Coordinates of C-alpha atoms and ligand atoms in Angstrom, one line a residue:
Chain A
M1 CA -50.0 -16.3 17.0
S2 CA -49.3 -13.8 14.3
T3 CA -52.4 -14.6 12.2
P4 CA -55.5 -14.9 14.5
P5 CA -58.0 -17.6 13.4
E6 CA -61.1 -16.3 11.6
S7 CA -63.5 -17.6 14.2
I8 CA -62.6 -17.8 17.9
V9 CA -65.3 -20.3 18.7
E10 CA -66.0 -23.3 16.4
I11 CA -68.6 -25.7 17.6
E12 CA -69.9 -28.7 15.6
N13 CA -72.7 -31.1 16.8
L14 CA -72.1 -30.4 20.5
C15 CA -74.2 -32.5 22.9
K16 CA -74.5 -32.3 26.6
S17 CA -76.7 -34.1 29.1
Y18 CA -76.8 -34.3 32.9
R19 CA -77.5 -37.4 34.9
R20 CA -79.7 -37.2 37.8
G21 CA -79.9 -40.7 39.4
D22 CA -80.5 -43.0 36.5
Q23 CA -82.4 -40.3 34.6
V24 CA -80.5 -38.6 31.7
I25 CA -81.5 -35.0 31.2
P26 CA -80.4 -33.7 27.7
V27 CA -79.4 -30.1 28.0
L28 CA -77.7 -29.3 24.7
E29 CA -78.6 -31.1 21.5
N30 CA -76.5 -30.9 18.4
I31 CA -75.3 -27.4 18.7
S32 CA -73.3 -26.0 15.9
L33 CA -72.0 -22.5 16.1
S34 CA -69.2 -20.3 14.9
V35 CA -68.2 -17.0 16.6
P36 CA -65.9 -14.7 14.6
V37 CA -63.1 -12.9 16.3
G38 CA -64.2 -9.6 17.8
Q39 CA -67.9 -10.4 17.9
F40 CA -70.2 -9.3 20.7
L41 CA -72.7 -12.2 20.9
A42 CA -75.7 -12.3 23.1
L43 CA -77.2 -15.7 24.1
M44 CA -80.9 -15.5 25.0
G45 CA -83.6 -18.0 25.8
P46 CA -85.9 -19.1 28.5
S47 CA -84.7 -20.3 31.9
G48 CA -83.4 -23.8 31.8
S49 CA -82.8 -23.7 28.1
G50 CA -79.0 -24.4 28.6
K51 CA -77.5 -21.0 28.1
T52 CA -75.2 -21.2 31.1
T53 CA -74.2 -24.7 30.2
L54 CA -73.3 -23.7 26.7
L55 CA -71.3 -20.7 27.9
N56 CA -69.5 -22.9 30.6
I57 CA -68.5 -25.4 28.0
V58 CA -67.2 -22.8 25.6
A59 CA -65.2 -21.2 28.4
G60 CA -63.7 -24.4 29.5
L61 CA -65.5 -24.8 32.9
D62 CA -67.6 -27.7 31.8
R63 CA -67.2 -30.6 29.4
A64 CA -69.3 -31.6 26.4
D65 CA -70.4 -35.2 26.0
S66 CA -69.7 -35.2 22.2
G67 CA -69.1 -32.9 19.3
R68 CA -66.1 -30.8 18.2
L69 CA -65.1 -27.7 20.1
V70 CA -62.3 -25.4 19.1
V71 CA -61.9 -22.2 21.1
A72 CA -59.1 -19.7 20.4
G73 CA -57.3 -22.3 18.3
T74 CA -57.3 -25.1 20.9
E75 CA -59.4 -28.2 20.9
I76 CA -60.2 -27.8 24.6
G77 CA -62.1 -31.1 24.9
G78 CA -58.7 -32.8 24.7
L79 CA -57.1 -30.9 27.4
G80 CA -56.4 -32.4 30.8
E81 CA -57.6 -30.7 34.0
V82 CA -54.4 -28.8 34.7
D83 CA -53.8 -27.7 31.1
L84 CA -57.5 -26.6 30.9
A85 CA -57.0 -24.4 34.0
A86 CA -53.9 -22.8 32.4
W87 CA -55.8 -22.4 29.2
R88 CA -58.7 -20.6 31.0
A89 CA -56.3 -18.3 32.8
R90 CA -54.7 -17.3 29.5
T91 CA -57.7 -17.2 27.3
V92 CA -61.0 -16.4 29.1
G93 CA -62.1 -13.5 31.3
F94 CA -65.2 -14.3 33.4
I95 CA -68.0 -12.1 34.5
F96 CA -70.7 -13.5 36.7
Q97 CA -74.2 -12.4 37.6
F98 CA -73.3 -12.0 41.3
Y99 CA -69.9 -10.6 40.6
N100 CA -68.2 -13.4 42.6
L101 CA -65.5 -11.2 44.0
I102 CA -63.4 -12.6 46.9
P103 CA -64.9 -10.8 50.0
V104 CA -61.6 -10.7 52.0
L105 CA -59.6 -9.2 49.2
S106 CA -59.6 -5.5 48.2
A107 CA -60.7 -4.4 44.7
F108 CA -57.0 -4.2 43.8
E109 CA -56.3 -7.7 45.0
N110 CA -59.3 -9.1 43.4
V111 CA -58.3 -7.7 40.0
E112 CA -54.7 -8.9 40.7
L113 CA -55.8 -12.5 41.2
P114 CA -55.6 -13.7 37.5
L115 CA -52.2 -12.1 37.2
L116 CA -50.8 -14.3 40.0
L117 CA -51.1 -17.1 37.4
T118 CA -48.8 -15.2 35.0
P119 CA -45.1 -14.7 35.1
L120 CA -45.5 -11.0 35.5
S121 CA -43.4 -9.3 38.2
R122 CA -45.0 -7.6 41.2
H123 CA -44.3 -4.2 39.6
E124 CA -45.8 -5.2 36.3
R125 CA -48.9 -6.6 38.0
R126 CA -49.4 -3.4 39.9
S127 CA -49.4 -1.3 36.7
H128 CA -51.7 -3.8 34.9
V129 CA -54.2 -3.7 37.8
A130 CA -54.0 0.1 37.9
L131 CA -54.7 0.3 34.2
A132 CA -57.7 -2.1 34.5
L133 CA -59.2 -0.3 37.5
D134 CA -58.8 3.0 35.6
L135 CA -60.6 1.6 32.7
V136 CA -63.7 0.8 34.8
G137 CA -63.3 4.1 36.7
L138 CA -62.6 2.6 40.1
H139 CA -59.0 3.4 40.7
Q140 CA -60.0 5.5 43.7
R141 CA -61.7 2.6 45.2
R142 CA -58.8 0.1 44.8
S143 CA -58.4 -0.5 48.5
H144 CA -62.1 -1.1 49.2
T145 CA -63.4 -4.6 49.9
P146 CA -66.4 -5.8 47.9
S147 CA -68.7 -5.2 50.9
Q148 CA -67.8 -1.5 50.7
L149 CA -68.8 -1.2 47.1
S150 CA -72.3 -1.0 45.4
G151 CA -73.4 -3.8 43.2
G152 CA -72.6 -1.8 40.1
Q153 CA -69.2 -1.0 41.4
Q154 CA -68.5 -4.6 42.3
Q155 CA -69.5 -5.7 38.8
R156 CA -67.1 -3.1 37.4
V157 CA -64.3 -4.5 39.5
A158 CA -65.3 -7.9 38.2
I159 CA -65.0 -6.6 34.7
A160 CA -61.5 -5.2 35.5
R161 CA -60.6 -8.7 36.8
A162 CA -61.9 -10.2 33.6
L163 CA -59.9 -8.0 31.3
V164 CA -56.7 -7.5 33.3
S165 CA -54.9 -10.6 31.9
D166 CA -55.9 -9.5 28.4
P167 CA -57.9 -12.6 27.5
T168 CA -59.1 -13.2 23.9
L169 CA -62.6 -14.2 25.1
I170 CA -64.9 -12.6 27.7
A171 CA -67.6 -14.9 29.1
A172 CA -70.4 -13.0 30.8
D173 CA -73.3 -14.9 32.4
E174 CA -76.2 -12.4 33.0
P175 CA -73.8 -9.6 34.0
T176 CA -76.6 -7.1 34.5
G177 CA -79.0 -9.6 36.1
D178 CA -78.5 -8.3 39.6
L179 CA -78.1 -4.6 38.8
D180 CA -80.4 -1.6 38.7
K181 CA -81.0 0.2 35.4
V182 CA -78.3 2.8 35.8
S183 CA -75.6 0.4 36.9
A184 CA -76.7 -2.1 34.2
E185 CA -76.2 0.6 31.6
E186 CA -72.7 1.4 32.9
V187 CA -71.7 -2.3 32.7
L188 CA -73.1 -2.6 29.2
E189 CA -71.3 0.5 28.2
L190 CA -68.1 -0.9 29.4
L191 CA -68.6 -4.2 27.6
A192 CA -69.4 -2.4 24.4
R193 CA -66.2 -0.4 24.8
L194 CA -64.1 -3.5 25.4
N195 CA -65.6 -4.9 22.2
A196 CA -65.3 -1.8 20.1
E197 CA -62.0 -0.3 21.4
F198 CA -60.0 -3.4 22.4
G199 CA -61.5 -5.9 20.0
K200 CA -62.5 -8.4 22.7
T201 CA -64.8 -11.2 21.7
I202 CA -67.7 -11.3 24.1
I203 CA -70.2 -14.0 24.7
M204 CA -72.9 -12.7 27.0
V205 CA -75.8 -14.8 28.4
T206 CA -78.8 -12.5 29.2
H207 CA -82.5 -12.3 29.8
D208 CA -82.6 -8.6 29.3
P209 CA -83.6 -7.4 25.7
R210 CA -81.9 -4.0 26.3
A211 CA -78.6 -5.8 27.1
A212 CA -79.0 -8.0 24.0
A213 CA -79.6 -4.8 21.9
R214 CA -76.0 -3.8 22.7
A215 CA -74.6 -7.0 21.1
G216 CA -73.7 -7.4 17.5
R217 CA -75.5 -10.7 17.2
V218 CA -78.2 -12.4 19.2
L219 CA -78.8 -16.1 19.3
N220 CA -81.7 -17.8 21.0
L221 CA -81.5 -21.1 22.7
D222 CA -84.7 -23.1 23.4
K223 CA -84.8 -26.5 25.0
G224 CA -81.1 -27.1 24.2
A225 CA -81.2 -26.1 20.6
L226 CA -80.3 -22.9 18.8
I227 CA -83.1 -21.3 16.9
A228 CA -82.4 -18.8 14.2
Chain B
M1 CA -47.9 -18.3 41.9
A2 CA -50.4 -19.8 44.3
I3 CA -53.3 -18.2 46.1
P4 CA -51.6 -15.6 48.5
I5 CA -51.3 -16.5 52.2
S6 CA -53.0 -13.2 53.0
Y7 CA -56.2 -14.8 51.6
S8 CA -56.0 -17.5 54.3
L9 CA -55.0 -15.1 57.0
R10 CA -57.8 -12.7 56.3
N11 CA -60.4 -15.4 56.2
L12 CA -59.3 -16.4 59.7
W13 CA -59.6 -12.8 60.8
V14 CA -63.0 -12.3 59.2
R15 CA -64.4 -15.1 61.4
R16 CA -62.3 -14.2 64.4
L17 CA -64.6 -15.5 67.0
T18 CA -64.7 -19.0 65.5
T19 CA -60.9 -18.7 65.0
A20 CA -60.4 -17.8 68.6
L21 CA -62.5 -20.6 69.9
T22 CA -61.0 -23.2 67.7
A23 CA -57.4 -22.0 68.4
G24 CA -58.3 -21.8 72.1
G25 CA -59.2 -25.5 72.1
M26 CA -55.9 -26.3 70.4
A27 CA -54.0 -24.0 72.8
R28 CA -55.2 -26.0 75.8
V29 CA -53.9 -29.3 74.4
V30 CA -50.7 -27.6 73.3
F31 CA -50.3 -26.2 76.8
G32 CA -50.6 -29.8 78.2
F33 CA -48.2 -31.1 75.7
A34 CA -45.6 -28.5 76.4
A35 CA -46.1 -28.7 80.2
V36 CA -45.4 -32.5 80.1
L37 CA -42.2 -32.0 78.2
M38 CA -41.2 -29.1 80.4
L39 CA -41.8 -31.2 83.5
A40 CA -39.7 -34.1 82.3
R41 CA -37.0 -31.7 81.2
G42 CA -37.0 -29.8 84.5
L43 CA -36.6 -33.1 86.3
E44 CA -33.7 -34.2 84.1
D45 CA -32.0 -30.8 84.3
T46 CA -32.3 -30.8 88.1
L47 CA -30.8 -34.2 88.5
V48 CA -28.2 -34.0 85.7
S49 CA -26.8 -30.7 86.9
T50 CA -26.6 -32.2 90.4
G51 CA -23.4 -33.8 89.2
S52 CA -20.1 -32.2 88.2
P53 CA -18.2 -33.3 85.1
D54 CA -14.9 -34.0 87.0
N55 CA -16.5 -35.9 89.8
A56 CA -17.0 -39.7 90.0
L57 CA -18.9 -41.8 92.4
A58 CA -17.8 -45.3 93.7
L59 CA -20.8 -47.5 94.6
R60 CA -21.4 -51.2 95.2
R61 CA -21.8 -52.9 91.9
S62 CA -25.4 -52.7 90.5
S63 CA -26.8 -50.5 93.1
Q64 CA -29.2 -48.0 91.5
A65 CA -28.7 -45.4 94.1
E66 CA -26.5 -44.4 97.0
V67 CA -29.2 -45.5 99.5
Q68 CA -28.9 -49.1 98.4
S69 CA -25.1 -49.1 98.2
I70 CA -22.8 -50.5 100.8
L71 CA -19.0 -50.0 100.9
S72 CA -16.8 -51.4 103.6
A73 CA -14.0 -49.3 105.1
D74 CA -11.4 -51.5 103.3
Q75 CA -13.0 -50.9 100.0
A76 CA -13.3 -47.2 100.6
A77 CA -9.6 -47.0 101.5
V78 CA -8.6 -48.6 98.2
V79 CA -10.8 -46.2 96.3
E80 CA -9.3 -43.2 98.1
T81 CA -5.7 -44.0 97.2
Q82 CA -6.1 -44.1 93.4
P83 CA -3.6 -41.9 91.5
E84 CA -6.3 -40.2 89.3
I85 CA -7.7 -38.4 92.3
A86 CA -7.0 -34.7 92.5
L87 CA -5.3 -33.2 95.6
D88 CA -6.3 -30.0 97.3
G89 CA -3.8 -27.1 98.2
Q90 CA -2.6 -29.0 101.2
G91 CA -2.0 -32.3 99.3
V92 CA -5.1 -33.9 100.7
P93 CA -6.9 -36.2 98.1
L94 CA -10.3 -34.9 97.1
A95 CA -12.1 -38.1 98.1
Q96 CA -15.1 -38.1 100.5
R97 CA -16.7 -41.2 102.0
E98 CA -20.4 -40.6 102.5
V99 CA -23.3 -42.3 104.0
V100 CA -26.8 -41.7 102.8
V101 CA -29.9 -42.6 104.7
L102 CA -33.6 -41.8 104.3
I103 CA -35.6 -40.3 107.1
S104 CA -39.2 -39.2 107.4
L105 CA -40.0 -35.6 108.3
T106 CA -43.2 -33.6 108.6
K107 CA -44.0 -31.3 105.7
Q108 CA -45.1 -27.7 106.3
G109 CA -48.7 -26.8 106.2
G110 CA -50.1 -30.2 107.3
A111 CA -49.1 -31.9 104.1
G112 CA -48.1 -35.0 106.1
P113 CA -44.7 -36.8 106.1
G114 CA -42.2 -36.8 103.4
N115 CA -38.9 -38.7 102.8
V116 CA -35.7 -36.8 103.0
V117 CA -32.2 -37.8 102.2
V118 CA -29.7 -37.3 105.0
R119 CA -26.1 -37.3 103.8
G120 CA -23.2 -37.9 106.2
T121 CA -20.2 -36.1 104.8
S122 CA -17.6 -33.5 105.8
P123 CA -17.2 -29.8 104.9
L124 CA -14.8 -31.0 102.2
S125 CA -17.8 -32.0 100.1
L126 CA -18.8 -28.4 99.9
A127 CA -15.5 -27.8 98.1
M128 CA -16.0 -30.8 95.8
R129 CA -19.5 -29.8 94.9
R130 CA -19.0 -26.4 93.5
Q131 CA -22.6 -25.7 92.7
V132 CA -23.5 -25.9 96.4
R133 CA -23.2 -22.7 98.4
L134 CA -24.1 -21.8 102.0
I135 CA -26.7 -19.1 101.8
S136 CA -27.3 -18.6 105.5
G137 CA -25.8 -19.6 108.8
R138 CA -22.6 -21.7 108.7
M139 CA -21.4 -25.2 107.9
F140 CA -21.8 -27.9 110.5
K141 CA -18.8 -28.4 112.8
P142 CA -17.1 -31.8 112.3
G143 CA -17.9 -34.2 115.2
S144 CA -21.0 -32.3 116.3
S145 CA -24.7 -33.0 115.9
E146 CA -25.2 -30.0 113.7
I147 CA -26.7 -30.2 110.3
V148 CA -27.3 -28.0 107.3
A149 CA -30.5 -28.2 105.2
G150 CA -30.9 -27.8 101.5
K151 CA -33.1 -24.8 100.8
N152 CA -36.1 -26.9 99.7
I153 CA -36.0 -28.8 102.9
A154 CA -35.5 -25.6 105.0
Q155 CA -38.7 -24.2 103.4
G156 CA -40.7 -27.3 103.0
F157 CA -40.4 -29.2 106.3
V158 CA -41.3 -28.4 109.9
G159 CA -38.3 -27.4 112.0
A160 CA -35.9 -27.6 109.1
G161 CA -35.3 -23.8 108.9
L162 CA -32.2 -22.1 110.1
G163 CA -32.0 -22.3 114.0
G164 CA -34.6 -25.1 114.0
A165 CA -34.1 -28.6 115.4
L166 CA -35.0 -32.0 113.9
S167 CA -35.4 -35.2 115.7
F168 CA -34.3 -38.4 114.0
A169 CA -32.2 -41.5 114.9
K170 CA -33.0 -41.0 118.6
G171 CA -31.2 -37.6 118.6
S172 CA -31.9 -33.9 118.2
W173 CA -30.1 -32.2 115.3
R174 CA -29.7 -28.5 115.1
V175 CA -30.0 -26.7 111.8
V176 CA -27.0 -24.3 111.7
G177 CA -27.0 -23.4 108.0
V178 CA -29.0 -23.5 104.8
I179 CA -27.4 -24.5 101.5
D180 CA -28.4 -23.6 98.0
A181 CA -27.4 -26.1 95.3
G182 CA -28.6 -24.0 92.4
G183 CA -31.8 -26.0 91.8
T184 CA -30.1 -29.4 91.8
G185 CA -30.9 -32.4 93.9
F186 CA -28.8 -31.3 96.9
D187 CA -31.4 -28.6 97.5
S188 CA -33.6 -31.5 98.8
E189 CA -31.0 -33.0 101.1
I190 CA -29.8 -32.6 104.7
W191 CA -26.1 -32.8 105.3
G192 CA -24.4 -33.6 108.6
D193 CA -21.2 -35.0 110.0
L194 CA -20.2 -38.4 108.6
D195 CA -19.2 -40.2 111.8
Q196 CA -22.0 -38.7 113.9
L197 CA -24.6 -39.9 111.5
R198 CA -23.0 -43.3 111.1
Q199 CA -23.1 -43.7 114.9
A200 CA -26.7 -42.5 115.2
F201 CA -27.9 -44.8 112.4
R202 CA -25.6 -47.7 113.6
R203 CA -23.9 -48.1 110.3
N204 CA -20.3 -49.3 110.2
V205 CA -20.3 -49.1 106.4
Y206 CA -20.4 -46.3 103.9
S207 CA -22.8 -45.7 101.0
S208 CA -20.3 -44.2 98.5
V209 CA -17.1 -42.5 97.9
L210 CA -17.1 -39.2 96.0
L211 CA -14.0 -38.5 94.0
T212 CA -12.7 -35.4 92.1
L213 CA -10.6 -36.4 89.2
R214 CA -7.4 -34.5 88.3
E215 CA -9.0 -34.1 84.9
P216 CA -12.3 -35.5 83.5
G217 CA -10.4 -37.7 80.9
L218 CA -8.9 -39.8 83.7
Y219 CA -12.3 -41.3 84.5
E220 CA -11.9 -44.3 82.1
P221 CA -8.6 -45.7 83.4
L222 CA -9.9 -45.2 87.0
R223 CA -13.1 -46.9 86.3
K224 CA -11.5 -49.8 84.5
R225 CA -9.0 -50.5 87.3
L226 CA -11.5 -50.3 90.1
E227 CA -14.2 -52.3 88.4
D228 CA -11.8 -55.0 87.2
D229 CA -10.4 -55.5 90.7
P230 CA -12.1 -58.8 91.9
R231 CA -11.7 -57.8 95.6
L232 CA -13.8 -54.7 95.3
T233 CA -17.1 -55.5 93.5
L234 CA -17.4 -51.8 92.8
E235 CA -19.0 -49.7 90.2
V236 CA -17.6 -46.3 89.3
K237 CA -19.9 -43.8 87.6
R238 CA -19.5 -40.2 86.6
E239 CA -21.5 -38.2 89.0
Q240 CA -23.5 -36.6 86.2
K241 CA -24.3 -40.0 84.7
Y242 CA -25.4 -41.3 88.1
Y243 CA -28.0 -38.5 88.5
E244 CA -29.0 -38.7 84.8
D245 CA -29.8 -42.4 85.3
Q246 CA -31.9 -41.6 88.3
S247 CA -33.9 -39.1 86.2
E248 CA -34.4 -41.4 83.3
A249 CA -37.1 -43.7 84.5
M250 CA -39.2 -40.9 86.0
A251 CA -38.7 -38.6 83.0
R252 CA -39.7 -41.4 80.7
F253 CA -42.8 -42.2 82.7
I254 CA -43.9 -38.5 82.8
R255 CA -43.4 -38.3 79.0
I256 CA -45.2 -41.5 78.1
L257 CA -48.2 -41.0 80.4
G258 CA -48.4 -37.2 79.7
L259 CA -48.1 -37.6 76.0
A260 CA -50.6 -40.4 75.9
L261 CA -53.1 -38.2 77.7
T262 CA -52.4 -35.1 75.5
I263 CA -52.8 -37.2 72.4
I264 CA -56.2 -38.4 73.6
F265 CA -57.2 -34.8 74.3
S266 CA -55.8 -33.7 71.0
V267 CA -58.5 -35.8 69.2
G268 CA -61.0 -33.2 70.4
A269 CA -59.0 -30.3 69.2
V270 CA -58.4 -31.9 65.8
L271 CA -62.1 -32.5 65.4
G272 CA -62.7 -28.9 66.4
A273 CA -60.3 -27.7 63.7
M274 CA -61.9 -30.1 61.2
I275 CA -65.5 -28.8 61.9
T276 CA -64.3 -25.2 61.6
M277 CA -62.6 -25.9 58.3
Y278 CA -65.5 -27.9 56.9
A279 CA -67.7 -24.9 57.7
A280 CA -65.2 -22.6 56.0
V281 CA -65.3 -24.7 52.9
A282 CA -69.1 -24.9 52.9
N283 CA -69.4 -21.1 53.3
R284 CA -66.9 -20.4 50.5
T285 CA -68.0 -22.9 47.9
V286 CA -68.8 -20.2 45.3
E287 CA -65.5 -18.6 46.1
V288 CA -63.7 -21.8 45.4
G289 CA -65.6 -22.2 42.1
T290 CA -64.6 -18.7 41.1
L291 CA -60.9 -19.2 41.9
R292 CA -60.9 -22.4 39.9
A293 CA -62.7 -20.6 37.0
L294 CA -60.0 -17.9 37.0
G295 CA -57.4 -20.7 36.5
F296 CA -56.2 -21.7 39.9
R297 CA -55.7 -25.4 40.2
R298 CA -57.1 -27.9 42.6
R299 CA -53.7 -28.0 44.3
D300 CA -53.8 -24.2 44.8
V301 CA -57.2 -24.5 46.5
L302 CA -55.9 -27.4 48.6
L303 CA -52.9 -25.4 49.8
A304 CA -54.9 -22.3 50.6
F305 CA -57.2 -24.2 52.9
L306 CA -54.4 -26.2 54.4
A307 CA -52.5 -23.0 55.0
E308 CA -55.6 -21.6 56.8
S309 CA -55.8 -24.7 59.0
L310 CA -52.1 -24.6 59.7
L311 CA -52.2 -20.9 60.6
L312 CA -55.1 -21.6 62.9
S313 CA -53.1 -24.3 64.7
L314 CA -50.0 -22.1 64.8
L315 CA -52.1 -19.5 66.6
G316 CA -53.3 -22.2 69.0
G317 CA -49.7 -23.4 69.3
L318 CA -48.3 -20.0 70.2
A319 CA -51.1 -19.3 72.7
G320 CA -50.5 -22.6 74.3
L321 CA -46.8 -22.1 74.5
A322 CA -47.2 -18.6 75.9
G323 CA -49.3 -20.2 78.7
A324 CA -46.8 -23.0 79.2
S325 CA -43.9 -20.6 79.4
L326 CA -45.6 -19.1 82.5
M327 CA -45.4 -22.6 84.1
Q328 CA -41.6 -22.0 84.4
L329 CA -42.5 -20.0 87.5
V330 CA -44.1 -23.0 89.1
R331 CA -42.1 -25.2 91.3
I332 CA -43.2 -28.7 92.0
S333 CA -42.1 -31.3 94.5
T334 CA -42.4 -35.0 93.9
T335 CA -40.8 -38.3 95.1
N336 CA -37.6 -39.2 93.3
W337 CA -38.3 -42.9 92.5
A338 CA -34.6 -43.8 92.6
T339 CA -34.1 -42.6 96.2
F340 CA -37.8 -42.4 97.4
S341 CA -36.9 -38.9 98.7
E342 CA -38.7 -35.6 98.0
L343 CA -37.2 -33.7 95.0
A344 CA -38.3 -30.2 94.1
F345 CA -37.8 -28.9 90.6
N346 CA -39.2 -26.4 88.0
F347 CA -40.9 -26.8 84.7
R348 CA -38.2 -25.9 82.2
L349 CA -38.8 -24.7 78.6
S350 CA -36.1 -25.3 76.0
P351 CA -35.8 -24.3 72.4
V352 CA -36.2 -28.0 71.5
I353 CA -39.5 -28.1 73.4
V354 CA -40.7 -25.0 71.7
L355 CA -40.0 -26.6 68.3
E356 CA -41.5 -29.9 69.3
T357 CA -44.6 -28.1 70.6
L358 CA -45.1 -26.0 67.5
A359 CA -44.6 -29.2 65.4
F360 CA -47.3 -30.9 67.5
A361 CA -49.7 -27.9 67.0
L362 CA -49.0 -27.8 63.3
G363 CA -49.6 -31.6 63.2
M364 CA -53.0 -31.1 64.7
G365 CA -53.7 -28.4 62.1
L366 CA -52.6 -30.6 59.3
L367 CA -54.8 -33.5 60.6
G368 CA -57.8 -31.3 61.1
G369 CA -57.4 -29.4 57.8
V370 CA -56.6 -32.1 55.3
L371 CA -60.0 -33.6 54.8
P372 CA -61.8 -30.2 54.5
A373 CA -59.0 -29.0 52.2
L374 CA -59.4 -32.1 50.0
R375 CA -63.2 -31.5 49.9
A376 CA -62.6 -27.9 48.7
A377 CA -60.0 -29.1 46.1
R378 CA -62.4 -31.8 44.8
L379 CA -65.3 -29.4 44.2
N380 CA -66.7 -29.5 40.7
I381 CA -66.3 -26.0 39.3
V382 CA -69.8 -25.7 37.7
E383 CA -71.5 -27.1 40.7
A384 CA -69.5 -24.8 43.0
L385 CA -70.5 -21.8 41.0
R386 CA -74.2 -22.7 41.1
A387 CA -74.1 -23.0 44.9
E388 CA -75.4 -19.5 45.6
Ligands
ATP401 N1 -75.2 -30.1 37.6 C1 -76.4 -30.3 37.0 N2 -77.0 -31.5 37.3 C2 -78.2 -31.7 36.7 N3 -78.8 -30.9 36.0 C3 -78.3 -29.7 35.7 C4 -77.0 -29.4 36.2 N4 -76.7 -28.1 35.8 C5 -77.7 -27.7 35.0 N5 -78.7 -28.7 35.0 C6 -79.9 -28.6 34.2 O1 -79.6 -28.2 32.9 C7 -80.6 -27.4 32.3 C8 -79.9 -26.1 31.8 O2 -79.4 -25.4 32.8 P1 -78.7 -24.0 32.5 O3 -78.2 -23.4 33.8 O4 -77.7 -24.1 31.5 O5 -79.9 -23.1 32.0 P2 -80.0 -21.5 31.8 O6 -80.5 -21.4 30.4 O7 -78.7 -20.9 32.1 O8 -81.1 -21.1 32.8 P3 -81.2 -19.7 33.6 O9 -81.7 -18.7 32.7 O10 -82.2 -20.0 34.7 O11 -79.9 -19.4 34.2 C9 -81.6 -27.1 33.4 O12 -82.7 -27.9 33.3 C10 -80.8 -27.5 34.7 O13 -81.7 -27.9 35.7
MG402 MG1 -78.0 -19.5 33.6

């Protein structure tokens, strides 16, 4: 891809509902949204408004019921399960509220995981992981397991994991939701750097106004609809 | 590349108590499985190696064992003069008429009576059966009421040790030597003078004629000529085949009964593995969701959990095999169905049994692991990630 598309996320009239028994619960209604390449977007809104659902659909974890959805040049609604998994591995870096590191793997191995899905050699993987851990300032801690790290450190390892495969989009769901003020500040600082220095597009779901303040654009979701 | 095997290994290590208990349950079944095969194998080895490749045995047609066979002196004489028979240094044909009878003796330690094979033969048979050695005392004198006892008999029966005396066939028989037949069936026999024993048991016939061939390849022409002769109604078997046939029915019985039992017990071990693996999947639901989000496929998750279950069963398999290999030190004694006499033998481990046992263990792991692994692979990503 020599000329990157103007917008990395292009959504038109997206709808999503969940079924609970024979009850249909509409979660997202007629969402249209365009996210330019390199934007740091914060998604806010009350609990249950559909933020996570929207992020999951954009990141290829969940499927929309209807609407058009193009992410990083691909209409992901048309991808099969296996292709979608490969697309996620190439395109999206994930950051979760509870870090979601694999407890039995060291920081190094956790960061290496996404690279196992690439054709990189062991040697190349090693240097990529070292670079990513350096970036989050945890290279010294590479052989520690998640239980030997603080919450803030774990989230920084998770950030290293999210960026190690050089994805175009970073999807973060309440990345500071479980952190104290200082750690949250460190994590936000890192995300801002990824956006400013490396040009990563970031979509971050958050409840925290101070987190949202770091973003270039803030959108509010309420009862499944975007409000200006 | 798939999820690394170290992931599966470390998860087993993290819950090592559960791992040990589950693998322990499998190890017990594996132990039983291996022990059955080792038992059958030990029996076969003992009986098969009782024969020598260049020996043949002439018996009455369709007699399963020497005890049931009757050969007249005329028939024996025809057999002895066949051209395929080897000669010793003095030009004497290596052919030995023998008579085999069963007697009842008292076992050591109040274990009651047991049947023992008594073989009437001559010292020549020691030369013809090269695996048999005298380990103490001397060979019986021809024409005397002396006997030698196989080492299992000497140890296992009252009065059968060196210098002892046994009463049977209305006579007293002095044990002047003990023979070691290298773990073969002759270790469980008593040998004495052919004519003395025939008189004592009032037999004017023979049970068999043992022959040493000039070379093993001459067996076929010899067999054909003797068996085709309408006067003889004989059957000629290679000595090894004769003992192999004896072991067959018993070894098969041990295998079928033993394996049926272990398969019943293995149900418990498989369920144990299944419960352990279901618990592992339940505990790691978020982890599975995360791996899938990162781009690992359903198949990768399936393989990771299957690998974990297989490693678990491999652990159980190795532990069970280690225990079973100790069984090689155990010697057991049972009744040989073909002769109704006591036969002692060891559990014997072979490379084939090792492979069969590990395959059995891995089979249990596969059975126990496949449903939990499928559950893990089928998890919906979004729901798995929500399962905090
Ligand atoms: N698998 C599901 N089945 C049924 N309903 C669901 C499912 N997942 C989400 N929902 C419902 O969809 C709605 C939106 O959920 P979502 O997680 O997107 O909200 P959110 O804005 O992220 O909330 P929070 O701030 O609490 O994380 C909620 O009402 C939720 O109960
Ligand atoms: Mg949410």
